[in-house]
Amino acid sequence: MKISQAFTFEAAHRLPNVPQTHRCHRMHGHSYRIEIVLDGPVDPHTGFVVDFFDIEDVFGPLLKELDHYCLNEISGLENPTAENIAIWIWERTKPRLAQISSVRVYETADCWAQYDGPER
């Protein structure tokens, strides 16, 4: 069974490793959408793979670190591409939510990056 929970936040960033002529080199902002997907068996007693409130408890503190901040100023997000944000979220949530199978980060409604964990 797969379940997913989405979260949104607003943040500014710039991409320091693109050419200065690239428009994302300049400071700008996004309305980000994060989707955390979990995969596992349904517990016969609770009926859950994971309680959605447990997902909120794990991701909530990270959301507070991200919302309305400049992502470049957050440790580990000095180059805050959608790809790096997805990895950053995975690394901080996987230890507490073992069933995570992917993290998807939308920078816009049409552009996203998905991380499915380290390559094996």
CSV table of N, CA and C in Angstrom, one decimal:
chain,number,residue,atom,x,y,z
A,1,MET,N,0.9,-1.2,0.0
A,1,MET,CA,0.0,0.0,0.0
A,1,MET,C,0.9,1.2,0.0
A,2,LYS,N,0.5,2.2,-0.8
A,2,LYS,CA,1.2,3.5,-0.7
A,2,LYS,C,0.3,4.6,-0.2
A,3,ILE,N,0.8,5.5,0.6
A,3,ILE,CA,0.1,6.6,1.1
A,3,ILE,C,1.0,7.8,0.9
A,4,SER,N,0.4,9.0,0.8
A,4,SER,CA,1.1,10.2,0.6
A,4,SER,C,0.5,11.3,1.4
A,5,GLN,N,1.4,12.2,1.9
A,5,GLN,CA,0.9,13.4,2.5
A,5,GLN,C,1.6,14.6,2.0
A,6,ALA,N,0.9,15.7,1.7
A,6,ALA,CA,1.5,16.9,1.1
A,6,ALA,C,1.6,18.0,2.1
A,7,PHE,N,2.6,18.9,1.9
A,7,PHE,CA,2.8,20.0,2.7
A,7,PHE,C,3.2,21.2,1.8
A,8,THR,N,2.9,22.4,2.2
A,8,THR,CA,3.3,23.6,1.4
A,8,THR,C,4.1,24.6,2.3
A,9,PHE,N,4.9,25.3,1.6
A,9,PHE,CA,5.6,26.4,2.3
A,9,PHE,C,6.1,27.4,1.3
A,10,GLU,N,6.4,28.6,1.7
A,10,GLU,CA,6.9,29.7,0.9
A,10,GLU,C,8.4,29.9,1.3
A,11,ALA,N,9.2,30.1,0.3
A,11,ALA,CA,10.6,30.3,0.7
A,11,ALA,C,11.3,31.0,-0.5
A,12,ALA,N,12.4,31.7,-0.2
A,12,ALA,CA,13.2,32.3,-1.2
A,12,ALA,C,14.5,31.5,-1.4
A,13,HIS,N,15.1,31.6,-2.5
A,13,HIS,CA,16.4,31.0,-2.8
A,13,HIS,C,17.0,31.6,-4.0
A,14,ARG,N,18.3,31.3,-4.2
A,14,ARG,CA,19.0,31.5,-5.4
A,14,ARG,C,19.9,30.3,-5.7
A,15,LEU,N,20.2,30.1,-6.9
A,15,LEU,CA,21.1,29.0,-7.2
A,15,LEU,C,22.5,29.5,-7.5
A,16,PRO,N,23.4,29.3,-6.6
A,16,PRO,CA,24.7,29.8,-6.7
A,16,PRO,C,25.6,29.2,-7.8
A,17,ASN,N,25.3,28.0,-8.2
A,17,ASN,CA,26.1,27.3,-9.1
A,17,ASN,C,25.7,27.3,-10.6
A,18,VAL,N,24.8,28.2,-10.9
A,18,VAL,CA,24.4,28.4,-12.3
A,18,VAL,C,25.1,29.6,-12.8
A,19,PRO,N,25.2,29.8,-14.1
A,19,PRO,CA,25.9,31.1,-14.6
A,19,PRO,C,25.1,32.3,-14.1
A,20,GLN,N,25.9,33.4,-14.0
A,20,GLN,CA,25.3,34.6,-13.5
A,20,GLN,C,24.1,35.1,-14.4
A,21,THR,N,24.2,34.7,-15.7
A,21,THR,CA,23.1,35.1,-16.6
A,21,THR,C,21.9,34.3,-16.5
A,22,HIS,N,21.9,33.2,-15.7
A,22,HIS,CA,20.7,32.4,-15.5
A,22,HIS,C,19.8,33.1,-14.6
A,23,ARG,N,18.5,33.1,-14.9
A,23,ARG,CA,17.6,33.9,-14.1
A,23,ARG,C,17.4,33.3,-12.6
A,24,CYS,N,17.8,32.0,-12.4
A,24,CYS,CA,17.7,31.5,-11.1
A,24,CYS,C,18.9,31.8,-10.2
A,25,HIS,N,19.9,32.5,-10.8
A,25,HIS,CA,21.0,32.9,-10.1
A,25,HIS,C,20.6,34.1,-9.1
A,26,ARG,N,19.6,34.8,-9.6
A,26,ARG,CA,19.1,35.9,-8.7
A,26,ARG,C,18.1,35.4,-7.6
A,27,MET,N,18.1,36.1,-6.5
A,27,MET,CA,17.1,35.7,-5.5
A,27,MET,C,15.7,35.8,-6.0
A,28,HIS,N,15.0,34.8,-5.7
A,28,HIS,CA,13.5,34.7,-6.1
A,28,HIS,C,12.8,33.7,-5.1
A,29,GLY,N,11.5,33.6,-5.2
A,29,GLY,CA,10.8,32.8,-4.3
A,29,GLY,C,9.9,31.8,-5.0
A,30,HIS,N,9.5,30.8,-4.2
A,30,HIS,CA,8.5,29.8,-4.7
A,30,HIS,C,7.5,29.5,-3.7
A,31,SER,N,6.4,29.0,-4.1
A,31,SER,CA,5.4,28.3,-3.3
A,31,SER,C,5.6,26.8,-3.4
A,32,TYR,N,6.4,26.3,-2.5
A,32,TYR,CA,6.8,24.9,-2.6
A,32,TYR,C,5.7,23.9,-2.2
A,33,ARG,N,5.6,22.8,-2.8
A,33,ARG,CA,4.7,21.7,-2.4
A,33,ARG,C,5.6,20.5,-2.2
A,34,ILE,N,5.5,19.9,-1.0
A,34,ILE,CA,6.3,18.6,-0.7
A,34,ILE,C,5.3,17.5,-0.6
A,35,GLU,N,5.6,16.4,-1.2
A,35,GLU,CA,4.8,15.2,-1.1
A,35,GLU,C,5.7,14.1,-0.5
A,36,ILE,N,5.3,13.5,0.6
A,36,ILE,CA,6.1,12.5,1.2
A,36,ILE,C,5.2,11.2,1.0
A,37,VAL,N,5.8,10.2,0.3
A,37,VAL,CA,5.2,9.0,0.0
A,37,VAL,C,5.7,7.9,0.9
A,38,LEU,N,4.9,7.1,1.4
A,38,LEU,CA,5.3,5.9,2.3
A,38,LEU,C,4.7,4.7,1.7
A,39,ASP,N,5.4,3.6,1.9
A,39,ASP,CA,5.0,2.3,1.3
A,39,ASP,C,5.1,1.2,2.4
A,40,GLY,N,4.1,0.4,2.5
A,40,GLY,CA,4.2,-0.6,3.5
A,40,GLY,C,2.9,-1.3,3.7
A,41,PRO,N,2.9,-2.3,4.5
A,41,PRO,CA,1.6,-3.1,4.8
A,41,PRO,C,0.7,-2.3,5.7
A,42,VAL,N,-0.6,-2.5,5.5
A,42,VAL,CA,-1.6,-1.9,6.4
A,42,VAL,C,-1.7,-2.7,7.7
A,43,ASP,N,-1.5,-2.0,8.8
A,43,ASP,CA,-1.6,-2.6,10.1
A,43,ASP,C,-3.0,-3.1,10.3
A,44,PRO,N,-3.2,-4.4,10.6
A,44,PRO,CA,-4.6,-5.0,10.7
A,44,PRO,C,-5.4,-4.4,11.8
A,45,HIS,N,-4.7,-3.9,12.9
A,45,HIS,CA,-5.4,-3.3,14.0
A,45,HIS,C,-5.7,-1.8,13.8
A,46,THR,N,-4.8,-1.0,13.3
A,46,THR,CA,-5.1,0.4,13.1
A,46,THR,C,-5.7,0.7,11.8
A,47,GLY,N,-5.4,-0.1,10.8
A,47,GLY,CA,-5.9,0.2,9.4
A,47,GLY,C,-5.0,1.2,8.7
A,48,PHE,N,-3.9,1.5,9.3
A,48,PHE,CA,-2.9,2.5,8.7
A,48,PHE,C,-1.6,1.8,8.2
A,49,VAL,N,-1.0,2.4,7.2
A,49,VAL,CA,0.4,2.2,6.9
A,49,VAL,C,1.2,3.0,8.0
A,50,VAL,N,0.9,4.2,8.1
A,50,VAL,CA,1.4,5.2,9.1
A,50,VAL,C,0.3,6.2,9.3
A,51,ASP,N,0.0,6.5,10.5
A,51,ASP,CA,-0.9,7.6,10.9
A,51,ASP,C,-0.5,8.9,10.3
A,52,PHE,N,-1.3,9.6,9.6
A,52,PHE,CA,-1.0,10.9,9.0
A,52,PHE,C,-0.5,11.9,10.0
A,53,PHE,N,-1.0,11.8,11.2
A,53,PHE,CA,-0.6,12.7,12.3
A,53,PHE,C,0.9,12.4,12.7
A,54,ASP,N,1.3,11.2,12.5
A,54,ASP,CA,2.7,10.8,12.8
A,54,ASP,C,3.6,11.4,11.7
A,55,ILE,N,3.2,11.5,10.5
A,55,ILE,CA,3.9,12.1,9.4
A,55,ILE,C,4.0,13.6,9.7
A,56,GLU,N,3.0,14.2,10.1
A,56,GLU,CA,3.0,15.6,10.5
A,56,GLU,C,3.9,15.9,11.6
A,57,ASP,N,3.9,15.0,12.6
A,57,ASP,CA,4.9,15.2,13.7
A,57,ASP,C,6.3,15.2,13.3
A,58,VAL,N,6.6,14.3,12.4
A,58,VAL,CA,8.0,14.2,11.9
A,58,VAL,C,8.4,15.4,11.0
A,59,PHE,N,7.5,15.7,10.1
A,59,PHE,CA,7.8,16.8,9.1
A,59,PHE,C,7.6,18.2,9.6
A,60,GLY,N,6.7,18.3,10.6
A,60,GLY,CA,6.4,19.7,11.1
A,60,GLY,C,7.6,20.5,11.5
A,61,PRO,N,8.6,20.0,12.3
A,61,PRO,CA,9.7,20.8,12.6
A,61,PRO,C,10.6,21.2,11.4
A,62,LEU,N,10.7,20.4,10.4
A,62,LEU,CA,11.4,20.7,9.2
A,62,LEU,C,10.6,21.8,8.4
A,63,LEU,N,9.3,21.7,8.4
A,63,LEU,CA,8.5,22.7,7.7
A,63,LEU,C,8.8,24.1,8.4
A,64,LYS,N,8.9,24.1,9.7
A,64,LYS,CA,9.1,25.4,10.3
A,64,LYS,C,10.5,26.0,10.0
A,65,GLU,N,11.5,25.1,9.7
A,65,GLU,CA,12.8,25.5,9.3
A,65,GLU,C,12.8,26.1,7.9
A,66,LEU,N,11.9,25.7,7.1
A,66,LEU,CA,11.9,26.1,5.7
A,66,LEU,C,10.9,27.2,5.4
A,67,ASP,N,9.8,27.3,6.0
A,67,ASP,CA,8.8,28.2,5.7
A,67,ASP,C,9.2,29.7,5.9
A,68,HIS,N,9.1,30.5,4.9
A,68,HIS,CA,9.4,31.9,4.9
A,68,HIS,C,10.9,32.2,5.3
A,69,TYR,N,11.8,31.3,4.9
A,69,TYR,CA,13.2,31.6,5.1
A,69,TYR,C,13.9,31.6,3.7
A,70,CYS,N,15.1,32.1,3.7
A,70,CYS,CA,16.0,31.9,2.6
A,70,CYS,C,16.7,30.6,2.7
A,71,LEU,N,16.4,29.7,1.7
A,71,LEU,CA,16.9,28.3,1.8
A,71,LEU,C,18.4,28.2,1.8
A,72,ASN,N,19.0,29.2,1.1
A,72,ASN,CA,20.5,29.2,1.0
A,72,ASN,C,21.1,29.3,2.4
A,73,GLU,N,20.4,29.8,3.4
A,73,GLU,CA,21.0,30.1,4.7
A,73,GLU,C,20.8,28.9,5.6
A,74,ILE,N,20.1,27.8,5.2
A,74,ILE,CA,19.9,26.6,6.0
A,74,ILE,C,21.0,25.7,5.8
A,75,SER,N,21.6,25.2,6.8
A,75,SER,CA,22.7,24.2,6.7
A,75,SER,C,22.3,23.0,5.9
A,76,GLY,N,23.1,22.7,4.9
A,76,GLY,CA,22.8,21.6,4.0
A,76,GLY,C,22.1,22.0,2.7
A,77,LEU,N,21.6,23.2,2.7
A,77,LEU,CA,20.8,23.7,1.5
A,77,LEU,C,21.5,24.9,0.9
A,78,GLU,N,22.8,25.0,0.9
A,78,GLU,CA,23.5,26.1,0.4
A,78,GLU,C,23.3,26.2,-1.2
A,79,ASN,N,23.0,25.1,-1.8
A,79,ASN,CA,22.7,25.1,-3.2
A,79,ASN,C,21.3,24.4,-3.3
A,80,PRO,N,20.2,25.2,-3.0
A,80,PRO,CA,18.9,24.7,-2.8
A,80,PRO,C,18.1,24.4,-4.1
A,81,THR,N,18.6,23.5,-4.9
A,81,THR,CA,17.8,23.0,-6.0
A,81,THR,C,16.7,22.1,-5.5
A,82,ALA,N,15.7,21.9,-6.3
A,82,ALA,CA,14.6,21.0,-5.9
A,82,ALA,C,15.1,19.6,-5.6
A,83,GLU,N,16.1,19.2,-6.4
A,83,GLU,CA,16.8,17.9,-6.1
A,83,GLU,C,17.4,17.8,-4.8
A,84,ASN,N,18.2,18.9,-4.4
A,84,ASN,CA,18.9,18.9,-3.1
A,84,ASN,C,17.9,19.1,-2.0
A,85,ILE,N,16.8,19.8,-2.2
A,85,ILE,CA,15.8,19.9,-1.1
A,85,ILE,C,15.2,18.5,-0.9
A,86,ALA,N,14.9,17.8,-1.9
A,86,ALA,CA,14.3,16.4,-1.7
A,86,ALA,C,15.2,15.5,-0.9
A,87,ILE,N,16.5,15.6,-1.3
A,87,ILE,CA,17.5,14.8,-0.5
A,87,ILE,C,17.6,15.2,0.9
A,88,TRP,N,17.6,16.5,1.1
A,88,TRP,CA,17.7,17.1,2.5
A,88,TRP,C,16.5,16.6,3.3
A,89,ILE,N,15.3,16.6,2.8
A,89,ILE,CA,14.1,16.2,3.5
A,89,ILE,C,14.2,14.7,3.8
A,90,TRP,N,14.6,13.9,2.8
A,90,TRP,CA,14.7,12.5,3.0
A,90,TRP,C,15.6,12.1,4.1
A,91,GLU,N,16.8,12.8,4.1
A,91,GLU,CA,17.8,12.4,5.1
A,91,GLU,C,17.3,12.8,6.5
A,92,ARG,N,16.4,13.7,6.7
A,92,ARG,CA,16.0,14.1,8.0
A,92,ARG,C,14.7,13.5,8.4
A,93,THR,N,14.0,12.8,7.5
A,93,THR,CA,12.7,12.1,7.8
A,93,THR,C,12.9,10.6,7.9
A,94,LYS,N,13.7,10.1,7.0
A,94,LYS,CA,13.8,8.6,6.9
A,94,LYS,C,14.2,7.9,8.3
A,95,PRO,N,15.0,8.5,9.1
A,95,PRO,CA,15.3,7.9,10.4
A,95,PRO,C,14.1,7.7,11.3
A,96,ARG,N,13.1,8.6,11.1
A,96,ARG,CA,11.9,8.5,12.0
A,96,ARG,C,10.7,7.9,11.3
A,97,LEU,N,10.8,7.8,9.9
A,97,LEU,CA,9.7,7.2,9.2
A,97,LEU,C,10.3,6.2,8.2
A,98,ALA,N,10.5,5.1,8.7
A,98,ALA,CA,11.3,4.1,7.9
A,98,ALA,C,10.5,3.7,6.6
A,99,GLN,N,9.2,3.8,6.5
A,99,GLN,CA,8.4,3.4,5.4
A,99,GLN,C,8.5,4.4,4.2
A,100,ILE,N,9.2,5.5,4.4
A,100,ILE,CA,9.3,6.5,3.3
A,100,ILE,C,9.8,5.9,2.0
A,101,SER,N,9.1,6.0,0.9
A,101,SER,CA,9.6,5.5,-0.4
A,101,SER,C,10.1,6.6,-1.3
A,102,SER,N,9.5,7.8,-1.1
A,102,SER,CA,10.0,8.9,-2.0
A,102,SER,C,9.6,10.3,-1.4
A,103,VAL,N,10.3,11.3,-1.8
A,103,VAL,CA,10.0,12.7,-1.4
A,103,VAL,C,10.0,13.4,-2.8
A,104,ARG,N,8.9,14.1,-3.0
A,104,ARG,CA,8.7,14.9,-4.2
A,104,ARG,C,8.7,16.4,-3.8
A,105,VAL,N,9.4,17.2,-4.5
A,105,VAL,CA,9.5,18.7,-4.2
A,105,VAL,C,9.0,19.4,-5.5
A,106,TYR,N,7.9,20.1,-5.4
A,106,TYR,CA,7.4,20.9,-6.5
A,106,TYR,C,7.9,22.4,-6.2
A,107,GLU,N,8.6,22.9,-7.2
A,107,GLU,CA,8.9,24.4,-7.2
A,107,GLU,C,7.8,25.2,-7.8
A,108,THR,N,7.2,24.6,-8.8
A,108,THR,CA,6.0,25.2,-9.4
A,108,THR,C,5.0,24.1,-9.6
A,109,ALA,N,3.8,24.4,-10.1
A,109,ALA,CA,2.8,23.4,-10.3
A,109,ALA,C,3.3,22.4,-11.4
A,110,ASP,N,4.2,22.8,-12.2
A,110,ASP,CA,4.7,22.0,-13.4
A,110,ASP,C,6.1,21.4,-13.2
A,111,CYS,N,6.8,21.8,-12.2
A,111,CYS,CA,8.2,21.4,-12.1
A,111,CYS,C,8.5,20.7,-10.8
A,112,TRP,N,9.0,19.5,-10.8
A,112,TRP,CA,9.2,18.8,-9.5
A,112,TRP,C,10.5,17.9,-9.7
A,113,ALA,N,11.0,17.6,-8.5
A,113,ALA,CA,12.1,16.6,-8.4
A,113,ALA,C,11.6,15.5,-7.4
A,114,GLN,N,11.9,14.3,-7.7
A,114,GLN,CA,11.6,13.2,-6.7
A,114,GLN,C,12.8,12.4,-6.4
A,115,TYR,N,13.0,12.2,-5.1
A,115,TYR,CA,14.1,11.4,-4.6
A,115,TYR,C,13.5,10.1,-4.0
A,116,ASP,N,14.1,9.0,-4.4
A,116,ASP,CA,13.6,7.6,-4.0
A,116,ASP,C,14.6,7.0,-3.1
A,117,GLY,N,15.6,7.7,-2.5
A,117,GLY,CA,16.6,7.2,-1.6
A,117,GLY,C,17.9,7.0,-2.3
A,118,PRO,N,18.9,6.7,-1.6
A,118,PRO,CA,20.2,6.5,-2.2
A,118,PRO,C,20.2,5.3,-3.1
A,119,GLU,N,21.0,5.4,-4.1
A,119,GLU,CA,21.2,4.2,-5.1
A,119,GLU,C,21.8,3.1,-4.4
A,120,ARG,N,21.4,1.9,-4.7
A,120,ARG,CA,22.0,0.7,-4.1
A,120,ARG,C,22.9,0.0,-5.0
